[in-house]
């Protein structure tokens, strides 16, 4: 797709206030999409939308009414949506199953799984109506693997991946493509949120390795969005060279 082909096409990015979502919003805007940045933090997405010539819509993906309002607000911007990036989500806690915190599990299920379900279901008619829709769901390597202490997050990410992959069959014959992007360690607010603002603990996740940065993932999403409409990139796993499957890292001495 050239910039002119994506001109005036609408791309909705959830979790656009920081990290992978923010970088993806910038990347899609540079490709010529009109980007609708969605998140809870109004000040962040309004500044981003101003900068990239897009639109900010404040919505919490765990809130039914907010997602319904998002769909209505999109009607006034454009009748259709060409690209949906399901990026909102995250982790809370790193407790073993024996000490599992049910509130953390509920939060992870609500944001990663039901959040993706709510937004996807609400925007599906608009994606179909575009005649050339694309849904990118940012899952994680946690959608394919398990690791000690990660059960709440890996369970939610496995479920989010299953939801996304199910649509690949259910939408067969409809003009909507589906891509799952599964990143490994990306240095964003992810670990800060997981560890409830404990910066030292968050930093230790990336100590001695060279993690991915948000733009590394956004570049891949931009590549996917720029493929011609007959090409469906089903899944991409992307992790740092310093990370192998199942929680193994090459950590250099600090
Ligand atoms: C997060 C992946 O490797 O940081 O989605 O646990 S990792």
Coordinates of N, CA, C and O and ligand atoms in Angstrom, one line a residue, residues 20 90-91 94 138-143 145 147 153-154 157 182-187 190-191 194 205-206 239-240 243-244 247 249, ligand 1:
X20 N 3.8 0.7 22.8 CA 3.6 0.1 21.5 C 2.4 0.9 20.8 O 2.5 1.1 19.6
X90 N -2.3 -5.6 29.4 CA -1.2 -5.6 30.3 C -1.2 -6.7 31.3 O -2.1 -7.5 31.3
X91 N -0.2 -6.6 32.2 CA -0.1 -7.6 33.3 C -0.1 -6.9 34.6 O 0.2 -5.7 34.8
X94 N 3.1 -11.0 39.7 CA 3.9 -12.1 39.2 C 3.9 -13.2 40.3 O 5.0 -13.7 40.7
X138 N -2.3 -7.3 19.4 CA -1.0 -7.4 20.0 C -1.2 -8.3 21.2 O -1.7 -7.9 22.2
X139 N -0.8 -9.6 21.0 CA -0.9 -10.5 22.2 C 0.5 -10.4 22.9 O 0.9 -9.4 23.4
X140 N 1.2 -11.5 22.8 CA 2.5 -11.6 23.6 C 3.0 -13.0 23.3 O 2.3 -13.9 23.0
X141 N 4.3 -13.2 23.6 CA 4.8 -14.5 23.6 C 4.1 -15.3 24.7 O 4.0 -16.5 24.7
X142 N 3.5 -14.6 25.7 CA 2.7 -15.2 26.8 C 1.4 -15.9 26.2 O 0.8 -16.6 26.9
X143 N 1.1 -15.6 25.0 CA 0.0 -16.3 24.3 C 0.3 -17.7 23.9 O -0.5 -18.4 23.4
X145 N 3.4 -19.4 25.5 CA 4.3 -20.0 26.4 C 3.7 -19.8 27.9 O 2.9 -18.9 28.1
X147 N 5.3 -19.2 32.0 CA 6.5 -19.0 32.8 C 6.1 -18.9 34.3 O 5.0 -18.5 34.6
X153 N -1.3 -13.8 33.6 CA -1.0 -13.1 32.4 C -1.0 -14.0 31.2 O -1.6 -13.8 30.1
X154 N -0.3 -15.2 31.3 CA -0.3 -16.1 30.2 C -1.7 -16.7 29.9 O -2.0 -16.9 28.8
X157 N -3.5 -14.0 28.0 CA -3.0 -13.8 26.7 C -3.3 -15.0 25.8 O -3.5 -14.9 24.6
X182 N 3.0 -11.0 18.4 CA 3.3 -11.6 19.8 C 4.7 -11.1 20.2 O 5.7 -11.8 19.9
X183 N 4.8 -10.0 20.9 CA 6.1 -9.5 21.3 C 6.6 -10.2 22.6 O 5.8 -10.6 23.4
X184 N 7.9 -10.2 22.7 CA 8.6 -10.6 23.9 C 8.9 -9.4 24.7 O 8.0 -8.5 24.8
X185 N 10.1 -9.3 25.3 CA 10.4 -8.2 26.2 C 10.5 -6.8 25.4 O 11.5 -6.7 24.7
X186 N 9.6 -5.9 25.7 CA 9.7 -4.6 25.1 C 9.7 -3.6 26.3 O 8.8 -3.7 27.1
X187 N 10.7 -2.7 26.3 CA 10.8 -1.8 27.4 C 9.8 -0.7 27.3 O 10.0 0.2 26.5
X190 N 5.1 -1.4 30.6 CA 4.5 -2.7 30.9 C 4.9 -3.2 32.3 O 4.1 -3.6 33.1
X191 N 6.2 -3.2 32.6 CA 6.7 -3.8 33.9 C 6.3 -2.9 35.0 O 6.1 -3.4 36.1
X194 N 2.9 -3.8 35.8 CA 2.9 -5.1 36.4 C 3.3 -5.1 37.9 O 2.7 -5.8 38.7
X205 N 13.8 -6.1 35.1 CA 13.3 -7.0 34.0 C 14.2 -6.9 32.8 O 14.5 -7.8 32.1
X206 N 14.7 -5.7 32.6 CA 15.5 -5.4 31.4 C 17.0 -5.2 31.6 O 17.8 -4.9 30.7
X239 N 11.0 -11.0 19.4 CA 11.6 -10.8 20.7 C 13.0 -10.3 20.5 O 13.6 -10.4 19.5
X240 N 13.6 -9.8 21.6 CA 15.0 -9.4 21.5 C 15.9 -10.6 21.3 O 15.6 -11.8 21.7
X243 N 16.6 -12.9 24.3 CA 15.5 -13.6 24.9 C 15.2 -14.9 24.1 O 14.9 -14.8 22.9
X244 N 15.2 -16.0 24.8 CA 14.8 -17.3 24.2 C 13.4 -17.7 24.8 O 13.0 -17.1 25.8
X247 N 10.9 -17.8 29.2 CA 11.5 -17.0 30.2 C 13.0 -17.1 30.3 O 13.6 -16.7 31.4
X249 N 16.7 -15.6 29.5 CA 17.4 -14.4 29.0 C 18.9 -14.6 29.0 O 19.5 -15.3 29.8
Ligands
LIG1 C1 5.3 -9.4 27.7 C2 6.3 -10.4 27.3 O1 8.6 -11.3 27.7 O2 8.1 -9.3 28.8 O3 4.2 -9.5 26.9 O4 7.0 -11.3 29.6 S1 7.6 -10.6 28.4

